[in-house]
PDB file of C-alpha atoms in Angstrom:
ATOM      1  CA  MET T   1      51.269  34.853  18.557  1.00 38.00           C
ATOM      2  CA  SER T   2      49.522  33.970  21.813  1.00 39.00           C
ATOM      3  CA  ILE T   3      46.699  36.188  23.096  1.00 41.00           C
ATOM      4  CA  GLU T   4      44.496  35.599  26.123  1.00 45.00           C
ATOM      5  CA  LEU T   5      40.912  36.125  24.973  1.00 46.00           C
ATOM      6  CA  SER T   6      39.931  37.281  28.466  1.00 46.00           C
ATOM      7  CA  GLN T   7      42.373  40.193  28.189  1.00 43.00           C
ATOM      8  CA  ILE T   8      40.784  41.777  25.128  1.00 46.00           C
ATOM      9  CA  ASN T   9      37.273  42.567  24.050  1.00 56.00           C
ATOM     10  CA  ARG T  10      35.527  40.790  21.194  1.00 53.00           C
ATOM     11  CA  ARG T  11      35.927  43.640  18.717  1.00 49.00           C
ATOM     12  CA  HIS T  12      39.665  43.839  19.421  1.00 51.00           C
ATOM     13  CA  PHE T  13      39.926  40.057  19.058  1.00 48.00           C
ATOM     14  CA  LEU T  14      38.302  40.132  15.628  1.00 51.00           C
ATOM     15  CA  ALA T  15      40.541  42.958  14.512  1.00 46.00           C
ATOM     16  CA  LEU T  16      43.671  41.201  15.761  1.00 48.00           C
ATOM     17  CA  SER T  17      42.749  37.988  13.976  1.00 47.00           C
ATOM     18  CA  SER T  18      42.237  39.895  10.732  1.00 41.00           C
ATOM     19  CA  THR T  19      45.647  41.537  11.127  1.00 40.00           C
ATOM     20  CA  ALA T  20      47.299  38.208  11.910  1.00 40.00           C
ATOM     21  CA  ALA T  21      45.838  36.586   8.832  1.00 39.00           C
ATOM     22  CA  ALA T  22      46.919  39.487   6.645  1.00 36.00           C
ATOM     23  CA  ALA T  23      50.438  39.280   8.077  1.00 35.00           C
ATOM     24  CA  GLY T  24      50.695  35.585   7.336  1.00 33.00           C
ATOM     25  CA  LEU T  25      50.519  34.488  10.967  1.00 33.00           C
ATOM     26  CA  ALA T  26      47.493  32.307  10.262  1.00 34.00           C
ATOM     27  CA  ILE T  27      48.200  29.765   7.533  1.00 30.00           C
ATOM     28  CA  ALA T  28      45.066  28.826   5.663  1.00 34.00           C
ATOM     29  CA  ALA T  29      44.580  25.849   3.394  1.00 32.00           C
ATOM     30  CA  PRO T  30      43.683  26.619  -0.220  1.00 31.00           C
ATOM     31  CA  SER T  31      40.038  27.574  -0.405  1.00 31.00           C
ATOM     32  CA  VAL T  32      37.740  25.186  -2.216  1.00 31.00           C
ATOM     33  CA  ALA T  33      34.777  26.747  -3.965  1.00 31.00           C
ATOM     34  CA  ILE T  34      31.442  24.962  -3.823  1.00 30.00           C
ATOM     35  CA  ALA T  35      30.458  24.285  -7.396  1.00 32.00           C
ATOM     36  CA  THR T  36      27.236  25.854  -8.597  1.00 34.00           C
ATOM     37  CA  GLU T  37      25.822  26.823 -11.956  1.00 41.00           C
ATOM     38  CA  PRO T  38      26.139  30.542 -12.803  1.00 43.00           C
ATOM     39  CA  LEU T  39      23.067  32.370 -11.549  1.00 45.00           C
ATOM     40  CA  HIS T  40      21.778  35.823 -12.270  1.00 50.00           C
ATOM     41  CA  GLY T  41      19.067  38.225 -11.159  1.00 56.00           C
ATOM     42  CA  THR T  42      16.053  36.892  -9.314  1.00 54.00           C
ATOM     43  CA  GLU T  43      17.261  33.277  -9.439  1.00 52.00           C
ATOM     44  CA  LEU T  44      20.505  34.214  -7.692  1.00 51.00           C
ATOM     45  CA  ALA T  45      18.610  36.239  -5.086  1.00 57.00           C
ATOM     46  CA  ALA T  46      16.321  33.273  -4.387  1.00 53.00           C
ATOM     47  CA  ARG T  47      19.273  30.933  -3.910  1.00 54.00           C
ATOM     48  CA  VAL T  48      21.047  33.129  -1.372  1.00 70.00           C
ATOM     49  CA  ALA T  49      17.880  34.231   0.416  1.00 91.00           C
ATOM     50  CA  ILE T  50      17.459  33.472   4.103  1.00 96.00           C
ATOM     51  CA  ARG T  51      13.844  32.451   4.620  1.00 97.00           C
ATOM     52  CA  PRO T  52      11.995  32.358   7.955  1.00 97.00           C
ATOM     53  CA  PHE T  53      10.920  28.872   9.008  1.00 98.00           C
ATOM     54  CA  HIS T  54       8.024  27.738  11.183  1.00 98.00           C
ATOM     55  CA  VAL T  55       7.490  24.155  12.356  1.00 97.00           C
ATOM     56  CA  ASN T  56       3.980  22.824  11.861  1.00 96.00           C
ATOM     57  CA  VAL T  57       3.667  19.040  11.692  1.00 97.00           C
ATOM     58  CA  PRO T  58       0.137  18.076  10.516  1.00 97.00           C
ATOM     59  CA  GLU T  59      -1.990  16.415  13.194  1.00 98.00           C
ATOM     60  CA  ASP T  60      -2.777  13.479  10.908  1.00 98.00           C
ATOM     61  CA  ALA T  61       0.960  12.729  10.694  1.00 98.00           C
ATOM     62  CA  LEU T  62       1.133  12.498  14.495  1.00 98.00           C
ATOM     63  CA  VAL T  63      -1.969  10.292  14.600  1.00 98.00           C
ATOM     64  CA  GLU T  64      -0.456   7.992  11.982  1.00 98.00           C
ATOM     65  CA  LEU T  65       2.808   7.786  13.910  1.00 98.00           C
ATOM     66  CA  ARG T  66       1.008   6.766  17.105  1.00 98.00           C
ATOM     67  CA  ARG T  67      -0.980   4.181  15.154  1.00 98.00           C
ATOM     68  CA  ARG T  68       2.212   2.636  13.784  1.00 98.00           C
ATOM     69  CA  ILE T  69       3.834   2.567  17.218  1.00 98.00           C
ATOM     70  CA  ALA T  70       0.757   0.855  18.667  1.00 98.00           C
ATOM     71  CA  GLY T  71       0.873  -1.707  15.854  1.00 98.00           C
ATOM     72  CA  THR T  72       4.472  -2.751  16.480  1.00 98.00           C
ATOM     73  CA  ARG T  73       5.027  -6.506  16.181  1.00 97.00           C
ATOM     74  CA  TRP T  74       7.343  -7.258  19.075  1.00 97.00           C
ATOM     75  CA  PRO T  75       9.923 -10.067  18.966  1.00 95.00           C
ATOM     76  CA  GLU T  76      10.286 -12.706  21.645  1.00 94.00           C
ATOM     77  CA  GLY T  77      12.044 -11.589  24.790  1.00 92.00           C
ATOM     78  CA  GLU T  78      15.683 -12.225  25.557  1.00 93.00           C
ATOM     79  CA  THR T  79      16.850 -15.320  27.417  1.00 94.00           C
ATOM     80  CA  VAL T  80      18.898 -13.415  30.004  1.00 94.00           C
ATOM     81  CA  THR T  81      18.052 -10.917  32.718  1.00 91.00           C
ATOM     82  CA  ASP T  82      20.771  -8.404  31.812  1.00 87.00           C
ATOM     83  CA  ALA T  83      21.682  -6.401  28.714  1.00 81.00           C
ATOM     84  CA  SER T  84      24.216  -8.878  27.323  1.00 81.00           C
ATOM     85  CA  GLN T  85      21.846  -9.695  24.440  1.00 84.00           C
ATOM     86  CA  GLY T  86      20.960  -6.058  23.833  1.00 82.00           C
ATOM     87  CA  VAL T  87      18.374  -3.711  25.274  1.00 86.00           C
ATOM     88  CA  GLN T  88      15.734  -5.571  27.244  1.00 92.00           C
ATOM     89  CA  LEU T  89      12.426  -5.988  25.386  1.00 96.00           C
ATOM     90  CA  ALA T  90      10.537  -4.574  28.368  1.00 96.00           C
ATOM     91  CA  THR T  91      12.665  -1.422  28.224  1.00 95.00           C
ATOM     92  CA  ILE T  92      11.949  -0.879  24.531  1.00 95.00           C
ATOM     93  CA  GLN T  93       8.234  -1.467  25.088  1.00 98.00           C
ATOM     94  CA  LYS T  94       8.210   1.073  27.912  1.00 98.00           C
ATOM     95  CA  VAL T  95       9.906   3.679  25.713  1.00 97.00           C
ATOM     96  CA  ALA T  96       7.509   2.962  22.836  1.00 98.00           C
ATOM     97  CA  LEU T  97       4.497   3.307  25.123  1.00 98.00           C
ATOM     98  CA  TYR T  98       5.774   6.667  26.349  1.00 98.00           C
ATOM     99  CA  TRP T  99       6.326   7.778  22.743  1.00 97.00           C
ATOM    100  CA  GLN T 100       2.815   6.675  21.803  1.00 98.00           C
ATOM    101  CA  THR T 101       0.835   8.000  24.768  1.00 97.00           C
ATOM    102  CA  GLU T 102       2.820  10.661  26.647  1.00 98.00           C
ATOM    103  CA  TYR T 103       5.399  12.343  24.424  1.00 97.00           C
ATOM    104  CA  ASP T 104       4.211  15.878  23.649  1.00 97.00           C
ATOM    105  CA  TRP T 105       5.495  16.868  20.222  1.00 97.00           C
ATOM    106  CA  ARG T 106       3.508  20.107  20.284  1.00 98.00           C
ATOM    107  CA  LYS T 107       5.485  21.209  23.338  1.00 97.00           C
ATOM    108  CA  ILE T 108       8.752  20.703  21.463  1.00 96.00           C
ATOM    109  CA  GLU T 109       7.275  22.371  18.392  1.00 97.00           C
ATOM    110  CA  ALA T 110       6.335  25.435  20.453  1.00 98.00           C
ATOM    111  CA  LYS T 111       9.820  25.580  21.951  1.00 97.00           C
ATOM    112  CA  LEU T 112      11.355  25.570  18.471  1.00 98.00           C
ATOM    113  CA  ASN T 113       8.908  28.141  17.133  1.00 98.00           C
ATOM    114  CA  ALA T 114       9.788  30.481  20.000  1.00 98.00           C
ATOM    115  CA  LEU T 115      13.267  30.739  18.475  1.00 98.00           C
ATOM    116  CA  PRO T 116      14.361  32.489  15.256  1.00 98.00           C
ATOM    117  CA  GLN T 117      14.449  29.660  12.687  1.00 98.00           C
ATOM    118  CA  PHE T 118      15.500  29.955   9.069  1.00 98.00           C
ATOM    119  CA  VAL T 119      16.258  28.013   5.898  1.00 98.00           C
ATOM    120  CA  THR T 120      18.714  28.918   3.164  1.00 98.00           C
ATOM    121  CA  GLU T 121      19.838  27.050   0.078  1.00 97.00           C
ATOM    122  CA  ILE T 122      23.497  26.103  -0.031  1.00 97.00           C
ATOM    123  CA  ASP T 123      24.906  24.034  -2.879  1.00 94.00           C
ATOM    124  CA  GLY T 124      21.465  22.795  -3.878  1.00 94.00           C
ATOM    125  CA  LEU T 125      20.246  21.875  -0.384  1.00 97.00           C
ATOM    126  CA  ASP T 126      17.942  23.751   1.961  1.00 98.00           C
ATOM    127  CA  ILE T 127      19.835  24.051   5.245  1.00 98.00           C
ATOM    128  CA  TYR T 128      17.720  24.666   8.356  1.00 98.00           C
ATOM    129  CA  PHE T 129      19.231  26.620  11.226  1.00 99.00           C
ATOM    130  CA  ILE T 130      18.463  28.531  14.405  1.00 99.00           C
ATOM    131  CA  HIS T 131      20.067  31.968  14.664  1.00 98.00           C
ATOM    132  CA  VAL T 132      19.951  33.913  17.928  1.00 98.00           C
ATOM    133  CA  ARG T 133      21.782  37.221  18.217  1.00 98.00           C
ATOM    134  CA  SER T 134      22.916  38.395  21.628  1.00 98.00           C
ATOM    135  CA  LYS T 135      21.633  41.685  23.011  1.00 97.00           C
ATOM    136  CA  HIS T 136      25.209  42.453  24.065  1.00 97.00           C
ATOM    137  CA  GLU T 137      27.624  44.342  21.837  1.00 94.00           C
ATOM    138  CA  ASN T 138      30.713  42.611  20.443  1.00 94.00           C
ATOM    139  CA  ALA T 139      29.175  39.154  20.844  1.00 98.00           C
ATOM    140  CA  LEU T 140      31.414  36.509  19.303  1.00 98.00           C
ATOM    141  CA  PRO T 141      29.708  34.592  16.448  1.00 98.00           C
ATOM    142  CA  LEU T 142      29.570  30.844  17.150  1.00 99.00           C
ATOM    143  CA  ILE T 143      28.291  28.011  14.965  1.00 99.00           C
ATOM    144  CA  VAL T 144      27.442  24.790  16.837  1.00 98.00           C
ATOM    145  CA  THR T 145      27.031  21.441  15.063  1.00 98.00           C
ATOM    146  CA  HIS T 146      25.113  18.499  16.514  1.00 97.00           C
ATOM    147  CA  GLY T 147      26.028  14.829  16.168  1.00 94.00           C
ATOM    148  CA  TRP T 148      24.529  11.473  15.251  1.00 89.00           C
ATOM    149  CA  PRO T 149      21.970  10.229  16.106  1.00 85.00           C
ATOM    150  CA  GLY T 150      21.163  13.540  17.768  1.00 90.00           C
ATOM    151  CA  SER T 151      19.728  16.810  16.517  1.00 96.00           C
ATOM    152  CA  ILE T 152      19.581  20.532  17.214  1.00 97.00           C
ATOM    153  CA  ILE T 153      17.263  19.707  20.150  1.00 96.00           C
ATOM    154  CA  GLU T 154      20.397  18.864  22.143  1.00 93.00           C
ATOM    155  CA  GLN T 155      21.691  22.423  21.745  1.00 95.00           C
ATOM    156  CA  LEU T 156      18.547  24.294  22.813  1.00 97.00           C
ATOM    157  CA  LYS T 157      19.623  24.424  26.462  1.00 97.00           C
ATOM    158  CA  ILE T 158      22.867  26.262  25.676  1.00 97.00           C
ATOM    159  CA  ILE T 159      21.289  29.086  23.680  1.00 98.00           C
ATOM    160  CA  ASP T 160      20.295  31.412  26.516  1.00 98.00           C
ATOM    161  CA  PRO T 161      23.445  30.983  28.644  1.00 98.00           C
ATOM    162  CA  LEU T 162      25.606  31.745  25.598  1.00 98.00           C
ATOM    163  CA  THR T 163      23.591  34.625  24.148  1.00 98.00           C
ATOM    164  CA  ASN T 164      22.459  36.113  27.468  1.00 98.00           C
ATOM    165  CA  PRO T 165      25.288  35.350  29.914  1.00 98.00           C
ATOM    166  CA  THR T 166      24.401  38.174  32.310  1.00 97.00           C
ATOM    167  CA  ALA T 167      21.209  36.293  33.188  1.00 97.00           C
ATOM    168  CA  HIS T 168      23.281  33.258  34.172  1.00 97.00           C
ATOM    169  CA  GLY T 169      25.983  34.800  36.337  1.00 96.00           C
ATOM    170  CA  GLY T 170      28.316  35.750  33.495  1.00 96.00           C
ATOM    171  CA  SER T 171      29.347  39.074  32.020  1.00 96.00           C
ATOM    172  CA  ALA T 172      28.459  40.782  28.755  1.00 97.00           C
ATOM    173  CA  SER T 173      31.954  40.023  27.466  1.00 96.00           C
ATOM    174  CA  ASP T 174      31.043  36.309  27.555  1.00 96.00           C
ATOM    175  CA  ALA T 175      28.266  36.733  24.974  1.00 98.00           C
ATOM    176  CA  PHE T 176      27.928  34.870  21.689  1.00 98.00           C
ATOM    177  CA  ASP T 177      25.722  35.175  18.652  1.00 98.00           C
ATOM    178  CA  ILE T 178      24.781  31.542  18.102  1.00 98.00           C
ATOM    179  CA  VAL T 179      23.973  29.659  14.892  1.00 99.00           C
ATOM    180  CA  ILE T 180      22.780  26.044  15.138  1.00 99.00           C
ATOM    181  CA  PRO T 181      22.289  24.303  11.773  1.00 99.00           C
ATOM    182  CA  SER T 182      20.874  20.862  11.106  1.00 98.00           C
ATOM    183  CA  LEU T 183      23.259  18.639   9.185  1.00 98.00           C
ATOM    184  CA  PRO T 184      22.141  17.699   5.655  1.00 98.00           C
ATOM    185  CA  GLY T 185      19.451  15.023   5.887  1.00 96.00           C
ATOM    186  CA  TYR T 186      18.739  15.744   9.558  1.00 96.00           C
ATOM    187  CA  GLY T 187      15.651  17.427  10.959  1.00 95.00           C
ATOM    188  CA  PHE T 188      14.330  20.105   8.645  1.00 97.00           C
ATOM    189  CA  SER T 189      17.417  20.303   6.411  1.00 98.00           C
ATOM    190  CA  SER T 190      17.003  18.790   2.956  1.00 97.00           C
ATOM    191  CA  LYS T 191      18.159  15.263   2.275  1.00 96.00           C
ATOM    192  CA  PRO T 192      20.895  14.993  -0.364  1.00 96.00           C
ATOM    193  CA  THR T 193      19.729  13.268  -3.542  1.00 94.00           C
ATOM    194  CA  ALA T 194      23.228  12.166  -4.540  1.00 94.00           C
ATOM    195  CA  THR T 195      26.491  11.197  -2.875  1.00 95.00           C
ATOM    196  CA  GLY T 196      29.144  13.747  -2.082  1.00 95.00           C
ATOM    197  CA  TRP T 197      27.905  15.487   1.033  1.00 96.00           C
ATOM    198  CA  ASP T 198      30.933  14.469   3.071  1.00 96.00           C
ATOM    199  CA  ILE T 199      32.419  16.209   6.095  1.00 96.00           C
ATOM    200  CA  PRO T 200      34.666  18.599   4.106  1.00 97.00           C
ATOM    201  CA  ARG T 201      31.702  19.714   1.996  1.00 97.00           C
ATOM    202  CA  ILE T 202      29.596  20.362   5.095  1.00 98.00           C
ATOM    203  CA  ALA T 203      32.434  22.376   6.648  1.00 97.00           C
ATOM    204  CA  ARG T 204      32.700  24.549   3.536  1.00 97.00           C
ATOM    205  CA  SER T 205      28.929  25.018   3.590  1.00 98.00           C
ATOM    206  CA  TRP T 206      29.046  26.203   7.206  1.00 98.00           C
ATOM    207  CA  VAL T 207      31.547  28.888   6.214  1.00 97.00           C
ATOM    208  CA  MET T 208      29.196  29.966   3.428  1.00 97.00           C
ATOM    209  CA  LEU T 209      26.271  30.028   5.870  1.00 98.00           C
ATOM    210  CA  MET T 210      28.106  32.243   8.344  1.00 97.00           C
ATOM    211  CA  LYS T 211      29.259  34.611   5.610  1.00 96.00           C
ATOM    212  CA  ARG T 212      25.696  34.797   4.333  1.00 96.00           C
ATOM    213  CA  LEU T 213      24.618  35.854   7.825  1.00 96.00           C
ATOM    214  CA  GLY T 214      27.157  38.660   7.692  1.00 95.00           C
ATOM    215  CA  TYR T 215      29.844  37.116   9.901  1.00 97.00           C
ATOM    216  CA  THR T 216      33.349  37.571   8.522  1.00 94.00           C
ATOM    217  CA  ARG T 217      34.972  36.038  11.613  1.00 96.00           C
ATOM    218  CA  PHE T 218      33.548  33.305  13.840  1.00 98.00           C
ATOM    219  CA  VAL T 219      34.330  30.299  16.025  1.00 98.00           C
ATOM    220  CA  ALA T 220      32.904  26.778  15.764  1.00 98.00           C
ATOM    221  CA  ALA T 221      31.994  24.018  18.222  1.00 98.00           C
ATOM    222  CA  GLY T 222      30.626  20.509  17.882  1.00 96.00           C
ATOM    223  CA  GLY T 223      30.406  16.976  19.210  1.00 92.00           C
ATOM    224  CA  ASP T 224      30.217  13.525  17.638  1.00 91.00           C
ATOM    225  CA  VAL T 225      29.717  14.066  13.883  1.00 93.00           C
ATOM    226  CA  GLY T 226      29.714  17.769  14.701  1.00 95.00           C
ATOM    227  CA  ALA T 227      33.214  17.317  16.113  1.00 95.00           C
ATOM    228  CA  GLN T 228      34.310  15.946  12.747  1.00 94.00           C
ATOM    229  CA  VAL T 229      32.874  19.021  11.048  1.00 96.00           C
ATOM    230  CA  VAL T 230      34.689  21.472  13.325  1.00 95.00           C
ATOM    231  CA  ASP T 231      37.897  19.432  13.071  1.00 94.00           C
ATOM    232  CA  GLU T 232      37.611  19.791   9.302  1.00 95.00           C
ATOM    233  CA  LEU T 233      37.114  23.535   9.686  1.00 95.00           C
ATOM    234  CA  GLY T 234      40.398  23.550  11.571  1.00 92.00           C
ATOM    235  CA  VAL T 235      42.095  21.556   8.811  1.00 92.00           C
ATOM    236  CA  GLN T 236      40.728  23.729   6.015  1.00 93.00           C
ATOM    237  CA  ALA T 237      41.593  26.819   8.095  1.00 89.00           C
ATOM    238  CA  PRO T 238      39.587  29.393   6.152  1.00 92.00           C
ATOM    239  CA  PRO T 239      40.396  32.956   7.261  1.00 94.00           C
ATOM    240  CA  GLU T 240      36.883  33.357   8.667  1.00 94.00           C
ATOM    241  CA  VAL T 241      37.424  30.685  11.353  1.00 96.00           C
ATOM    242  CA  LEU T 242      39.122  32.051  14.462  1.00 96.00           C
ATOM    243  CA  GLY T 243      39.116  28.779  16.386  1.00 96.00           C
ATOM    244  CA  ILE T 244      37.315  25.522  17.087  1.00 96.00           C
ATOM    245  CA  HIS T 245      36.119  23.629  20.158  1.00 96.00           C
ATOM    246  CA  THR T 246      35.356  19.925  20.156  1.00 93.00           C
ATOM    247  CA  ASN T 247      34.083  17.697  22.950  1.00 88.00           C
ATOM    248  CA  MET T 248      35.204  14.583  21.051  1.00 85.00           C
ATOM    249  CA  PRO T 249      38.862  14.761  20.052  1.00 77.00           C
ATOM    250  CA  GLY T 250      39.525  12.071  17.473  1.00 71.00           C
ATOM    251  CA  THR T 251      43.184  11.431  18.201  1.00 72.00           C
ATOM    252  CA  VAL T 252      43.475   8.067  19.959  1.00 75.00           C
ATOM    253  CA  PRO T 253      46.839   6.250  20.244  1.00 79.00           C
ATOM    254  CA  ALA T 254      46.856   3.059  18.180  1.00 82.00           C
ATOM    255  CA  ASP T 255      47.429   0.749  21.165  1.00 83.00           C
ATOM    256  CA  VAL T 256      44.576   2.337  23.116  1.00 82.00           C
ATOM    257  CA  SER T 257      42.208   2.148  20.147  1.00 82.00           C
ATOM    258  CA  LYS T 258      43.054  -1.520  19.557  1.00 86.00           C
ATOM    259  CA  ALA T 259      42.585  -2.443  23.220  1.00 87.00           C
ATOM    260  CA  LEU T 260      39.220  -0.672  23.421  1.00 85.00           C
ATOM    261  CA  ASN T 261      37.872  -2.174  20.213  1.00 82.00           C
ATOM    262  CA  CYS T 262      39.073  -5.668  21.092  1.00 86.00           C
ATOM    263  CA  HIS T 263      37.981  -5.424  24.759  1.00 85.00           C
ATOM    264  CA  GLU T 264      41.519  -6.031  25.960  1.00 90.00           C
ATOM    265  CA  PRO T 265      42.903  -4.985  29.377  1.00 90.00           C
ATOM    266  CA  SER T 266      44.051  -1.405  29.796  1.00 89.00           C
ATOM    267  CA  PRO T 267      47.661  -0.550  28.926  1.00 86.00           C
ATOM    268  CA  SER T 268      50.111  -0.871  31.797  1.00 86.00           C
ATOM    269  CA  GLY T 269      51.516   2.083  33.659  1.00 88.00           C
ATOM    270  CA  LEU T 270      48.418   4.286  33.640  1.00 89.00           C
ATOM    271  CA  SER T 271      48.045   6.940  36.308  1.00 94.00           C
ATOM    272  CA  ALA T 272      44.938   6.961  38.505  1.00 95.00           C
ATOM    273  CA  ASP T 273      43.319   9.665  36.351  1.00 95.00           C
ATOM    274  CA  GLU T 274      44.220   7.824  33.150  1.00 91.00           C
ATOM    275  CA  GLN T 275      42.823   4.577  34.526  1.00 93.00           C
ATOM    276  CA  HIS T 276      39.581   6.331  35.454  1.00 95.00           C
ATOM    277  CA  ALA T 277      39.335   7.749  31.935  1.00 90.00           C
ATOM    278  CA  TRP T 278      40.090   4.303  30.517  1.00 90.00           C
ATOM    279  CA  ASP T 279      37.357   2.693  32.610  1.00 93.00           C
ATOM    280  CA  GLN T 280      34.820   5.218  31.323  1.00 91.00           C
ATOM    281  CA  LEU T 281      35.877   4.654  27.714  1.00 86.00           C
ATOM    282  CA  ASP T 282      35.853   0.894  28.156  1.00 89.00           C
ATOM    283  CA  PHE T 283      32.323   1.004  29.562  1.00 89.00           C
ATOM    284  CA  PHE T 284      31.142   3.185  26.689  1.00 85.00           C
ATOM    285  CA  TYR T 285      32.712   0.948  24.038  1.00 83.00           C
ATOM    286  CA  LYS T 286      31.011  -2.083  25.582  1.00 82.00           C
ATOM    287  CA  LYS T 287      27.645  -0.598  26.570  1.00 79.00           C
ATOM    288  CA  GLY T 288      27.164   2.816  25.002  1.00 78.00           C
ATOM    289  CA  LEU T 289      27.560   2.454  21.253  1.00 75.00           C
ATOM    290  CA  GLY T 290      24.214   0.757  20.624  1.00 71.00           C
ATOM    291  CA  TYR T 291      23.631  -0.318  17.050  1.00 66.00           C
ATOM    292  CA  ALA T 292      26.554   1.869  15.902  1.00 66.00           C
ATOM    293  CA  ILE T 293      28.703  -1.098  16.921  1.00 62.00           C
ATOM    294  CA  GLU T 294      27.252  -3.041  14.018  1.00 55.00           C
TER     295      GLU T 294
END
């Protein structure tokens, strides 16, 4: 069944997806329950509670950070004038000096605290997230997952255009309710104390988070590691997930992957557009991966 989203309103879309799933048109993988100990009463209520969150980093922590940056023992400089031996020492020193003397954490803190922030416990971990509801009716629920080595900071700029599209040249029918969680171990989400928090487990946890927020149908988007999470949501295909969007598709032909990783010439017979895309990928593989290459 193919339906143009632009031809129907959000409420109709949600209803249609529910009908399709009930009719067997959406094939879902077997659900996998997240294991927890049986809970009752007040303990259960505490586990599923959604708690407001406010960022307040102590000033002495910021002072200590600046002291450690200032006390950095720098290595000797490189023997070349380009980046063939890595990032130039002078560049790193410039960034460190900015971090020490100019970077305004309190400004970022205020920006975060101006948004609705929450924490909830899922499978033993406190998961931090931002949750902004649109003022428009029938807004489509959307969960957005950041990547590595990024954070939810990267998503702040998309919140208003997505939740308040009429202020950015769009229409009310374009509106989303947006949920932006921090991956386990990132930002203000708890760090796992044992192995097992793999991509499938995170994907299942995101479904639980959205259900806990009252969303029975939603869409998901992500990039980098976040792309892996939304891909997994597509693989698991729980009935709550209407669709996914990724800005990093992970399907690369074997010959292309080998050539990129081995810095070989591009495959023959590429069109002009394909060659342009290849050149961008080749540059990124050589210059953009940083220490991930190790």
